Amino acid sequence: MSSLAALILSLYLFSAVVSETVILRHEDIPKSLSHSIDTELIKSCAKKFLNENGKQDLDFFRKVYLPRCLSGTLDLDAQPQGYSSGKSPLHHAAENGFVSEVKDLLTNGSNKDLKTNDGFTALHLATKNGHNDIVRLLLSHGAAIYTTSNTGETALHYAALKGNEEAAELLLNNGANLEGKEKNGYTPLHLASLLDYPKVEQLLLSRQANINARSYSNRTSLHLAALRGNIESVKLLLDNGAEIEAKDRDGLTPLHLASFNGHTRVVELLLSRGAVIDAKDKLGRTPLHYSAMAGQAHVTRLLISKGADKKVKDLNNETPLVLAILNSQEITTRIIIASGQSET
């Protein structure tokens, strides 16, 4: 068995599902190879990396894959019939951070842009799992940077999702698409804002990412940051010119979303930057309607103290007080009544 074949076999064994059983029986290993594979290490690592494909793969390794390795007829990118993930040895190596193995596989001609059944390339998997040395290595070998997964993500989307600033910079330096959209219409900036990674956001903005790019629900990055209560991201986006009154497909502004979700600090910040306190969505509802109906006591008090209209009616002729009552929100009902509005 060649050292490369031993390497490939080891990579698959790392991902086999195990309990307390022996991953590779000693009788399966030729004596000439006994010095090449540390079976105890393989067993230990395999227990950490459970494979979604099930225990039946172990029989495949023993009965089919190992003989092919021994015969030297192994296709580096071949997949066994019925193998559910579609992962090649390079995918496994990139996903688990095996730098030298990735280097060997690339040197020996492994397809660097092969996709799994989910549409992931080795570059996707390395980026997603924070293996930046492998990201760098794949890029140096010309890995395709614009490739998207089945749900539309590029590697840059995954760098943003994970807050991986180093990988994001590597990808951008190699021409990654700043404005690519995944299944929800989110750009990398949307995702970094949603998950509150200001350093990645700042990097993307420094490379001229569109700060007001719209998702398929017409939301901006500021909408997502406000929705999640990500105060640092909200501040960064506002400082860089984000549209504070942007409306999504339902007519909701960032202030509506922050109010409904009870993010008091974000509400305070948006108001201090000039957000319209009585902005109306397509139902004619203001942020106070939303905080009242959601039972957000602190935000309701804040909005009232800042002059929100307590008597404003939506398209159903309902005030914030009515919505609080209809939604059984006793606390916000009391707050509105105590503030001076007892009529509905």
mmCIF file of C-alpha atoms in Angstrom:
data_model
loop_
_atom_site.group_PDB
_atom_site.id
_atom_site.type_symbol
_atom_site.label_atom_id
_atom_site.label_comp_id
_atom_site.label_asym_id
_atom_site.label_seq_id
_atom_site.Cartn_x
_atom_site.Cartn_y
_atom_site.Cartn_z
ATOM 1 C CA MET A 1 0.000 0.000 0.000
ATOM 2 C CA SER A 2 1.349 3.413 -0.949
ATOM 3 C CA SER A 3 1.687 6.143 1.657
ATOM 4 C CA LEU A 4 -0.990 8.103 -0.223
ATOM 5 C CA ALA A 5 -3.400 5.162 -0.119
ATOM 6 C CA ALA A 6 -2.726 4.761 3.590
ATOM 7 C CA LEU A 7 -3.427 8.461 4.022
ATOM 8 C CA ILE A 8 -6.745 8.231 2.179
ATOM 9 C CA LEU A 9 -7.821 5.185 4.134
ATOM 10 C CA SER A 10 -6.989 6.951 7.390
ATOM 11 C CA LEU A 11 -9.060 9.966 6.403
ATOM 12 C CA TYR A 12 -12.124 7.843 5.818
ATOM 13 C CA LEU A 13 -11.574 5.949 9.028
ATOM 14 C CA PHE A 14 -11.508 9.227 10.941
ATOM 15 C CA SER A 15 -15.093 9.841 9.915
ATOM 16 C CA ALA A 16 -16.517 6.358 10.514
ATOM 17 C CA VAL A 17 -19.206 6.047 13.176
ATOM 18 C CA VAL A 18 -17.962 4.126 16.203
ATOM 19 C CA SER A 19 -19.003 3.220 19.700
ATOM 20 C CA GLU A 20 -16.460 1.132 21.540
ATOM 21 C CA THR A 21 -15.710 -1.138 18.594
ATOM 22 C CA VAL A 22 -12.331 -1.355 16.909
ATOM 23 C CA ILE A 23 -12.246 0.809 13.836
ATOM 24 C CA LEU A 24 -9.700 -1.187 11.872
ATOM 25 C CA ARG A 25 -9.006 -4.798 12.735
ATOM 26 C CA HIS A 26 -5.342 -5.610 12.893
ATOM 27 C CA GLU A 27 -5.845 -8.519 10.493
ATOM 28 C CA ASP A 28 -6.980 -5.992 7.890
ATOM 29 C CA ILE A 29 -3.591 -4.269 7.974
ATOM 30 C CA PRO A 30 -0.720 -5.804 5.999
ATOM 31 C CA LYS A 31 2.405 -6.278 8.076
ATOM 32 C CA SER A 32 4.307 -4.036 5.707
ATOM 33 C CA LEU A 33 1.891 -1.240 6.598
ATOM 34 C CA SER A 34 1.805 -1.707 10.354
ATOM 35 C CA HIS A 35 4.315 1.081 10.889
ATOM 36 C CA SER A 36 2.365 3.519 8.680
ATOM 37 C CA ILE A 37 -0.985 3.736 10.491
ATOM 38 C CA ASP A 38 -1.421 4.506 14.171
ATOM 39 C CA THR A 39 -4.644 2.569 14.739
ATOM 40 C CA GLU A 40 -5.045 3.827 18.304
ATOM 41 C CA LEU A 41 -4.887 7.404 17.075
ATOM 42 C CA ILE A 42 -7.411 6.616 14.355
ATOM 43 C CA LYS A 43 -9.789 5.058 16.883
ATOM 44 C CA SER A 44 -9.440 8.014 19.232
ATOM 45 C CA CYS A 45 -10.084 10.588 16.540
ATOM 46 C CA ALA A 46 -12.906 8.587 14.952
ATOM 47 C CA LYS A 47 -14.809 8.713 18.234
ATOM 48 C CA LYS A 48 -14.691 12.503 18.028
ATOM 49 C CA PHE A 49 -15.832 12.780 14.437
ATOM 50 C CA LEU A 50 -19.124 10.928 13.985
ATOM 51 C CA ASN A 51 -20.131 10.372 10.405
ATOM 52 C CA GLU A 52 -23.684 10.958 9.264
ATOM 53 C CA ASN A 53 -23.462 7.987 6.916
ATOM 54 C CA GLY A 54 -23.711 5.233 9.518
ATOM 55 C CA LYS A 55 -21.828 2.113 10.498
ATOM 56 C CA GLN A 56 -22.367 0.402 7.166
ATOM 57 C CA ASP A 57 -19.429 2.405 5.832
ATOM 58 C CA LEU A 58 -17.051 0.395 7.961
ATOM 59 C CA ASP A 59 -17.896 -2.754 5.987
ATOM 60 C CA PHE A 60 -17.282 -0.812 2.807
ATOM 61 C CA PHE A 61 -13.822 0.194 4.024
ATOM 62 C CA ARG A 62 -12.896 -3.366 4.901
ATOM 63 C CA LYS A 63 -14.432 -5.197 1.964
ATOM 64 C CA VAL A 64 -14.137 -2.727 -0.911
ATOM 65 C CA TYR A 65 -12.085 0.353 -0.188
ATOM 66 C CA LEU A 66 -9.076 -1.323 1.420
ATOM 67 C CA PRO A 67 -8.577 -3.832 -1.424
ATOM 68 C CA ARG A 68 -8.772 -0.994 -3.930
ATOM 69 C CA CYS A 69 -6.152 0.906 -1.956
ATOM 70 C CA LEU A 70 -3.915 -2.156 -1.877
ATOM 71 C CA SER A 71 -4.274 -2.692 -5.600
ATOM 72 C CA GLY A 72 -3.332 0.902 -6.328
ATOM 73 C CA THR A 73 -6.489 1.438 -8.402
ATOM 74 C CA LEU A 74 -8.096 4.005 -6.134
ATOM 75 C CA ASP A 75 -9.609 7.100 -7.735
ATOM 76 C CA LEU A 76 -8.821 9.978 -5.385
ATOM 77 C CA ASP A 77 -12.261 11.493 -5.854
ATOM 78 C CA ALA A 78 -14.355 8.337 -6.202
ATOM 79 C CA GLN A 79 -17.382 7.773 -4.010
ATOM 80 C CA PRO A 80 -18.905 4.395 -3.185
ATOM 81 C CA GLN A 81 -22.413 3.740 -4.485
ATOM 82 C CA GLY A 82 -24.953 4.846 -1.886
ATOM 83 C CA TYR A 83 -22.456 6.981 0.047
ATOM 84 C CA SER A 84 -24.816 9.676 1.253
ATOM 85 C CA SER A 85 -22.639 12.744 1.849
ATOM 86 C CA GLY A 86 -20.677 12.709 -1.388
ATOM 87 C CA LYS A 87 -17.488 13.653 0.451
ATOM 88 C CA SER A 88 -14.133 12.846 -1.096
ATOM 89 C CA PRO A 89 -10.921 12.364 0.904
ATOM 90 C CA LEU A 90 -10.095 16.019 0.214
ATOM 91 C CA HIS A 91 -13.428 17.101 1.695
ATOM 92 C CA HIS A 92 -12.742 15.091 4.853
ATOM 93 C CA ALA A 93 -9.201 16.429 5.152
ATOM 94 C CA ALA A 94 -10.268 20.053 4.641
ATOM 95 C CA GLU A 95 -13.185 19.728 7.046
ATOM 96 C CA ASN A 96 -11.066 18.267 9.837
ATOM 97 C CA GLY A 97 -8.012 20.502 9.443
ATOM 98 C CA PHE A 98 -5.457 18.002 8.131
ATOM 99 C CA VAL A 99 -3.066 20.405 6.417
ATOM 100 C CA SER A 100 -0.383 17.957 5.271
ATOM 101 C CA GLU A 101 -3.032 15.552 3.993
ATOM 102 C CA VAL A 102 -4.687 18.307 1.973
ATOM 103 C CA LYS A 103 -1.303 19.220 0.533
ATOM 104 C CA ASP A 104 -0.612 15.607 -0.466
ATOM 105 C CA LEU A 105 -4.035 15.149 -2.013
ATOM 106 C CA LEU A 106 -3.747 18.354 -4.040
ATOM 107 C CA THR A 107 -0.247 17.412 -5.174
ATOM 108 C CA ASN A 108 -1.537 14.035 -6.334
ATOM 109 C CA GLY A 109 -4.339 15.522 -8.387
ATOM 110 C CA SER A 110 -7.421 15.475 -6.190
ATOM 111 C CA ASN A 111 -10.239 17.594 -7.616
ATOM 112 C CA LYS A 112 -10.118 20.751 -5.509
ATOM 113 C CA ASP A 113 -13.540 21.960 -6.684
ATOM 114 C CA LEU A 114 -15.508 18.740 -6.337
ATOM 115 C CA LYS A 115 -18.842 19.260 -4.560
ATOM 116 C CA THR A 116 -20.490 17.144 -1.894
ATOM 117 C CA ASN A 117 -24.166 16.290 -2.219
ATOM 118 C CA ASP A 118 -24.886 19.533 -0.338
ATOM 119 C CA GLY A 119 -22.821 21.511 -2.819
ATOM 120 C CA PHE A 120 -19.860 22.103 -0.508
ATOM 121 C CA THR A 121 -16.341 22.278 -1.870
ATOM 122 C CA ALA A 122 -13.231 21.716 0.215
ATOM 123 C CA LEU A 123 -12.929 25.519 0.416
ATOM 124 C CA HIS A 124 -16.413 25.788 1.917
ATOM 125 C CA LEU A 125 -15.622 23.155 4.531
ATOM 126 C CA ALA A 126 -12.228 24.571 5.488
ATOM 127 C CA THR A 127 -13.682 28.072 5.861
ATOM 128 C CA LYS A 128 -16.730 26.862 7.758
ATOM 129 C CA ASN A 129 -14.556 25.033 10.279
ATOM 130 C CA GLY A 130 -11.937 27.749 10.722
ATOM 131 C CA HIS A 131 -9.027 25.924 9.105
ATOM 132 C CA ASN A 132 -7.392 29.001 7.639
ATOM 133 C CA ASP A 133 -4.111 27.316 6.680
ATOM 134 C CA ILE A 134 -6.141 25.021 4.459
ATOM 135 C CA VAL A 135 -8.114 27.957 3.063
ATOM 136 C CA ARG A 136 -4.801 29.556 2.146
ATOM 137 C CA LEU A 137 -3.509 26.309 0.646
ATOM 138 C CA LEU A 138 -6.610 25.711 -1.459
ATOM 139 C CA LEU A 139 -6.559 29.272 -2.758
ATOM 140 C CA SER A 140 -2.893 28.935 -3.687
ATOM 141 C CA HIS A 141 -3.875 25.893 -5.762
ATOM 142 C CA GLY A 142 -6.558 27.871 -7.569
ATOM 143 C CA ALA A 143 -9.681 26.657 -5.793
ATOM 144 C CA ALA A 144 -12.824 28.220 -7.267
ATOM 145 C CA ILE A 145 -13.857 31.088 -5.010
ATOM 146 C CA TYR A 146 -17.312 31.884 -6.447
ATOM 147 C CA THR A 147 -18.720 28.365 -6.093
ATOM 148 C CA THR A 148 -22.001 28.225 -4.182
ATOM 149 C CA SER A 149 -23.526 25.478 -2.067
ATOM 150 C CA ASN A 150 -26.989 24.092 -2.760
ATOM 151 C CA THR A 151 -28.378 26.865 -0.561
ATOM 152 C CA GLY A 152 -26.367 29.592 -2.266
ATOM 153 C CA GLU A 153 -23.505 30.204 0.169
ATOM 154 C CA THR A 154 -20.016 30.998 -1.022
ATOM 155 C CA ALA A 155 -16.973 30.446 1.168
ATOM 156 C CA LEU A 156 -17.162 34.150 2.091
ATOM 157 C CA HIS A 157 -20.662 33.621 3.462
ATOM 158 C CA TYR A 158 -19.225 30.992 5.800
ATOM 159 C CA ALA A 159 -16.377 33.250 6.876
ATOM 160 C CA ALA A 160 -19.023 35.835 7.803
ATOM 161 C CA LEU A 161 -21.231 33.248 9.523
ATOM 162 C CA LYS A 162 -18.347 32.130 11.714
ATOM 163 C CA GLY A 163 -16.830 35.548 12.348
ATOM 164 C CA ASN A 164 -13.641 34.323 10.681
ATOM 165 C CA GLU A 165 -11.952 37.609 9.836
ATOM 166 C CA GLU A 166 -8.711 36.016 8.639
ATOM 167 C CA ALA A 167 -10.493 33.708 6.204
ATOM 168 C CA ALA A 168 -12.681 36.573 5.007
ATOM 169 C CA GLU A 169 -9.599 38.650 4.237
ATOM 170 C CA LEU A 170 -7.931 35.755 2.424
ATOM 171 C CA LEU A 171 -11.028 35.246 0.310
ATOM 172 C CA LEU A 172 -11.452 38.950 -0.423
ATOM 173 C CA ASN A 173 -7.802 39.243 -1.416
ATOM 174 C CA ASN A 174 -8.484 36.515 -3.953
ATOM 175 C CA GLY A 175 -11.527 38.202 -5.445
ATOM 176 C CA ALA A 176 -14.464 36.857 -3.433
ATOM 177 C CA ASN A 177 -17.874 38.282 -4.311
ATOM 178 C CA LEU A 178 -18.980 40.801 -1.676
ATOM 179 C CA GLU A 179 -22.565 40.900 -2.914
ATOM 180 C CA GLY A 180 -23.331 37.221 -3.467
ATOM 181 C CA LYS A 181 -26.699 36.164 -2.032
ATOM 182 C CA GLU A 182 -27.665 32.885 -0.414
ATOM 183 C CA LYS A 183 -31.139 31.311 -0.257
ATOM 184 C CA ASN A 184 -32.624 34.136 1.849
ATOM 185 C CA GLY A 185 -30.956 36.836 -0.201
ATOM 186 C CA TYR A 186 -28.395 37.506 2.509
ATOM 187 C CA THR A 187 -24.996 38.860 1.553
ATOM 188 C CA PRO A 188 -21.934 38.158 3.728
ATOM 189 C CA LEU A 189 -22.543 41.537 5.406
ATOM 190 C CA HIS A 190 -26.098 40.521 6.294
ATOM 191 C CA LEU A 191 -24.783 37.393 7.995
ATOM 192 C CA ALA A 192 -21.987 39.146 9.883
ATOM 193 C CA SER A 193 -24.516 41.714 11.130
ATOM 194 C CA LEU A 194 -27.060 39.060 12.097
ATOM 195 C CA LEU A 195 -24.476 37.197 14.169
ATOM 196 C CA ASP A 196 -22.743 40.318 15.519
ATOM 197 C CA TYR A 197 -19.229 40.133 14.128
ATOM 198 C CA PRO A 198 -18.228 43.826 13.902
ATOM 199 C CA LYS A 199 -14.656 43.073 12.811
ATOM 200 C CA VAL A 200 -15.879 41.103 9.820
ATOM 201 C CA GLU A 201 -18.467 43.788 9.090
ATOM 202 C CA GLN A 202 -15.775 46.479 9.181
ATOM 203 C CA LEU A 203 -13.604 44.443 6.819
ATOM 204 C CA LEU A 204 -16.461 43.953 4.371
ATOM 205 C CA LEU A 205 -17.383 47.626 4.522
ATOM 206 C CA SER A 206 -13.749 48.630 3.967
ATOM 207 C CA ARG A 207 -13.915 46.621 0.725
ATOM 208 C CA GLN A 208 -17.029 48.566 -0.338
ATOM 209 C CA ALA A 209 -19.756 46.082 0.568
ATOM 210 C CA ASN A 210 -23.207 47.570 -0.069
ATOM 211 C CA ILE A 211 -24.359 48.551 3.412
ATOM 212 C CA ASN A 212 -27.991 48.828 2.309
ATOM 213 C CA ALA A 213 -28.157 45.634 0.246
ATOM 214 C CA ARG A 214 -31.603 44.032 0.473
ATOM 215 C CA SER A 215 -32.461 40.420 1.211
ATOM 216 C CA TYR A 216 -35.381 38.691 -0.503
ATOM 217 C CA SER A 217 -37.601 39.949 2.340
ATOM 218 C CA ASN A 218 -36.216 43.445 1.617
ATOM 219 C CA ARG A 219 -34.219 43.597 4.849
ATOM 220 C CA THR A 220 -30.908 45.370 5.237
ATOM 221 C CA SER A 221 -28.031 44.441 7.503
ATOM 222 C CA LEU A 222 -29.310 47.053 9.969
ATOM 223 C CA HIS A 223 -32.676 45.275 10.115
ATOM 224 C CA LEU A 224 -30.939 42.040 11.088
ATOM 225 C CA ALA A 225 -28.642 43.627 13.654
ATOM 226 C CA ALA A 226 -31.605 45.437 15.251
ATOM 227 C CA LEU A 227 -33.699 42.272 15.200
ATOM 228 C CA ARG A 228 -31.045 40.416 17.174
ATOM 229 C CA GLY A 229 -30.176 43.292 19.502
ATOM 230 C CA ASN A 230 -26.587 43.447 18.289
ATOM 231 C CA ILE A 231 -25.720 46.867 19.669
ATOM 232 C CA GLU A 232 -22.133 47.037 18.395
ATOM 233 C CA SER A 233 -23.183 46.017 14.906
ATOM 234 C CA VAL A 234 -26.034 48.531 14.908
ATOM 235 C CA LYS A 235 -23.647 51.296 15.946
ATOM 236 C CA LEU A 236 -21.080 50.326 13.320
ATOM 237 C CA LEU A 237 -23.673 50.222 10.559
ATOM 238 C CA LEU A 238 -25.147 53.582 11.547
ATOM 239 C CA ASP A 239 -21.672 55.117 11.705
ATOM 240 C CA ASN A 240 -21.095 53.910 8.149
ATOM 241 C CA GLY A 241 -24.287 55.347 6.718
ATOM 242 C CA ALA A 242 -26.863 52.580 7.015
ATOM 243 C CA GLU A 243 -30.371 53.722 6.098
ATOM 244 C CA ILE A 244 -32.139 54.072 9.445
ATOM 245 C CA GLU A 245 -35.665 54.212 7.961
ATOM 246 C CA ALA A 246 -35.277 51.289 5.559
ATOM 247 C CA LYS A 247 -38.471 49.228 5.372
ATOM 248 C CA ASP A 248 -38.732 45.500 4.734
ATOM 249 C CA ARG A 249 -41.495 43.879 2.671
ATOM 250 C CA ASP A 250 -43.900 44.283 5.594
ATOM 251 C CA GLY A 251 -43.006 47.936 6.060
ATOM 252 C CA LEU A 252 -41.020 47.282 9.231
ATOM 253 C CA THR A 253 -38.100 49.542 10.118
ATOM 254 C CA PRO A 254 -35.154 48.503 12.311
ATOM 255 C CA LEU A 255 -36.907 50.339 15.182
ATOM 256 C CA HIS A 256 -40.018 48.170 14.765
ATOM 257 C CA LEU A 257 -37.913 45.008 14.984
ATOM 258 C CA ALA A 258 -35.874 46.149 17.977
ATOM 259 C CA SER A 259 -39.059 47.233 19.780
ATOM 260 C CA PHE A 260 -40.908 43.969 19.177
ATOM 261 C CA ASN A 261 -37.941 41.949 20.431
ATOM 262 C CA GLY A 262 -37.318 44.066 23.517
ATOM 263 C CA HIS A 263 -33.848 45.342 22.667
ATOM 264 C CA THR A 264 -33.925 48.492 24.777
ATOM 265 C CA ARG A 265 -30.344 49.622 24.109
ATOM 266 C CA VAL A 266 -30.827 49.316 20.360
ATOM 267 C CA VAL A 267 -34.104 51.243 20.565
ATOM 268 C CA GLU A 268 -32.325 53.991 22.524
ATOM 269 C CA LEU A 269 -29.511 54.131 19.984
ATOM 270 C CA LEU A 270 -31.830 54.246 16.981
ATOM 271 C CA LEU A 271 -33.896 57.025 18.543
ATOM 272 C CA SER A 272 -30.742 58.997 19.390
ATOM 273 C CA ARG A 273 -29.748 58.762 15.716
ATOM 274 C CA GLY A 274 -33.085 60.137 14.526
ATOM 275 C CA ALA A 275 -35.239 57.076 13.897
ATOM 276 C CA VAL A 276 -38.895 58.032 13.393
ATOM 277 C CA ILE A 277 -40.615 56.953 16.600
ATOM 278 C CA ASP A 278 -44.080 56.629 15.058
ATOM 279 C CA ALA A 279 -43.064 55.061 11.741
ATOM 280 C CA LYS A 280 -45.858 52.866 10.375
ATOM 281 C CA ASP A 281 -45.636 49.475 8.723
ATOM 282 C CA LYS A 282 -48.077 48.140 6.102
ATOM 283 C CA LEU A 283 -50.614 47.399 8.834
ATOM 284 C CA GLY A 284 -50.357 50.952 10.118
ATOM 285 C CA ARG A 285 -48.560 49.835 13.263
ATOM 286 C CA THR A 286 -45.850 51.799 15.045
ATOM 287 C CA PRO A 287 -42.975 50.500 17.187
ATOM 288 C CA LEU A 288 -45.182 51.122 20.246
ATOM 289 C CA HIS A 289 -47.842 48.822 18.813
ATOM 290 C CA TYR A 290 -45.190 46.118 18.552
ATOM 291 C CA SER A 291 -43.635 46.559 21.977
ATOM 292 C CA ALA A 292 -47.085 46.648 23.587
ATOM 293 C CA MET A 293 -48.380 43.519 21.854
ATOM 294 C CA ALA A 294 -45.142 41.641 22.613
ATOM 295 C CA GLY A 295 -45.193 42.565 26.293
ATOM 296 C CA GLN A 296 -41.879 44.414 26.135
ATOM 297 C CA ALA A 297 -42.185 46.521 29.281
ATOM 298 C CA HIS A 298 -38.861 48.399 29.182
ATOM 299 C CA VAL A 299 -39.193 49.334 25.529
ATOM 300 C CA THR A 300 -42.818 50.371 25.977
ATOM 301 C CA ARG A 301 -41.852 52.703 28.835
ATOM 302 C CA LEU A 302 -38.951 54.083 26.804
ATOM 303 C CA LEU A 303 -41.045 54.780 23.713
ATOM 304 C CA ILE A 304 -43.735 56.507 25.764
ATOM 305 C CA SER A 305 -41.107 58.593 27.583
ATOM 306 C CA LYS A 306 -39.710 59.655 24.202
ATOM 307 C CA GLY A 307 -43.100 60.839 22.999
ATOM 308 C CA ALA A 308 -44.522 57.888 21.076
ATOM 309 C CA ASP A 309 -48.171 58.390 20.138
ATOM 310 C CA LYS A 310 -50.209 56.206 22.512
ATOM 311 C CA LYS A 311 -53.495 56.813 20.691
ATOM 312 C CA VAL A 312 -52.346 56.024 17.157
ATOM 313 C CA LYS A 313 -54.577 53.469 15.425
ATOM 314 C CA ASP A 314 -53.538 50.818 12.928
ATOM 315 C CA LEU A 315 -55.562 49.762 9.864
ATOM 316 C CA ASN A 316 -57.784 47.657 12.112
ATOM 317 C CA ASN A 317 -58.508 50.728 14.227
ATOM 318 C CA GLU A 318 -56.485 49.292 17.114
ATOM 319 C CA THR A 319 -54.253 51.325 19.432
ATOM 320 C CA PRO A 320 -51.169 49.965 21.222
ATOM 321 C CA LEU A 321 -53.355 49.532 24.312
ATOM 322 C CA VAL A 322 -55.886 47.442 22.404
ATOM 323 C CA LEU A 323 -53.141 45.198 21.042
ATOM 324 C CA ALA A 324 -51.672 44.773 24.516
ATOM 325 C CA ILE A 325 -55.085 43.712 25.825
ATOM 326 C CA LEU A 326 -55.828 41.416 22.871
ATOM 327 C CA ASN A 327 -52.482 39.692 23.379
ATOM 328 C CA SER A 328 -53.014 39.295 27.140
ATOM 329 C CA GLN A 329 -50.014 41.487 27.946
ATOM 330 C CA GLU A 330 -50.917 42.646 31.436
ATOM 331 C CA ILE A 331 -47.693 44.538 32.125
ATOM 332 C CA THR A 332 -47.688 46.685 28.992
ATOM 333 C CA THR A 333 -51.428 47.216 29.392
ATOM 334 C CA ARG A 334 -50.790 48.658 32.856
ATOM 335 C CA ILE A 335 -47.866 50.772 31.624
ATOM 336 C CA ILE A 336 -49.934 52.405 28.881
ATOM 337 C CA ILE A 337 -52.898 53.031 31.181
ATOM 338 C CA ALA A 338 -50.634 54.457 33.892
ATOM 339 C CA SER A 339 -49.056 56.809 31.371
ATOM 340 C CA GLY A 340 -52.361 58.579 30.878
ATOM 341 C CA GLN A 341 -54.313 56.677 28.262
ATOM 342 C CA SER A 342 -57.198 54.695 29.683
ATOM 343 C CA GLU A 343 -59.329 54.813 26.555
ATOM 344 C CA THR A 344 -58.968 52.206 23.820
#
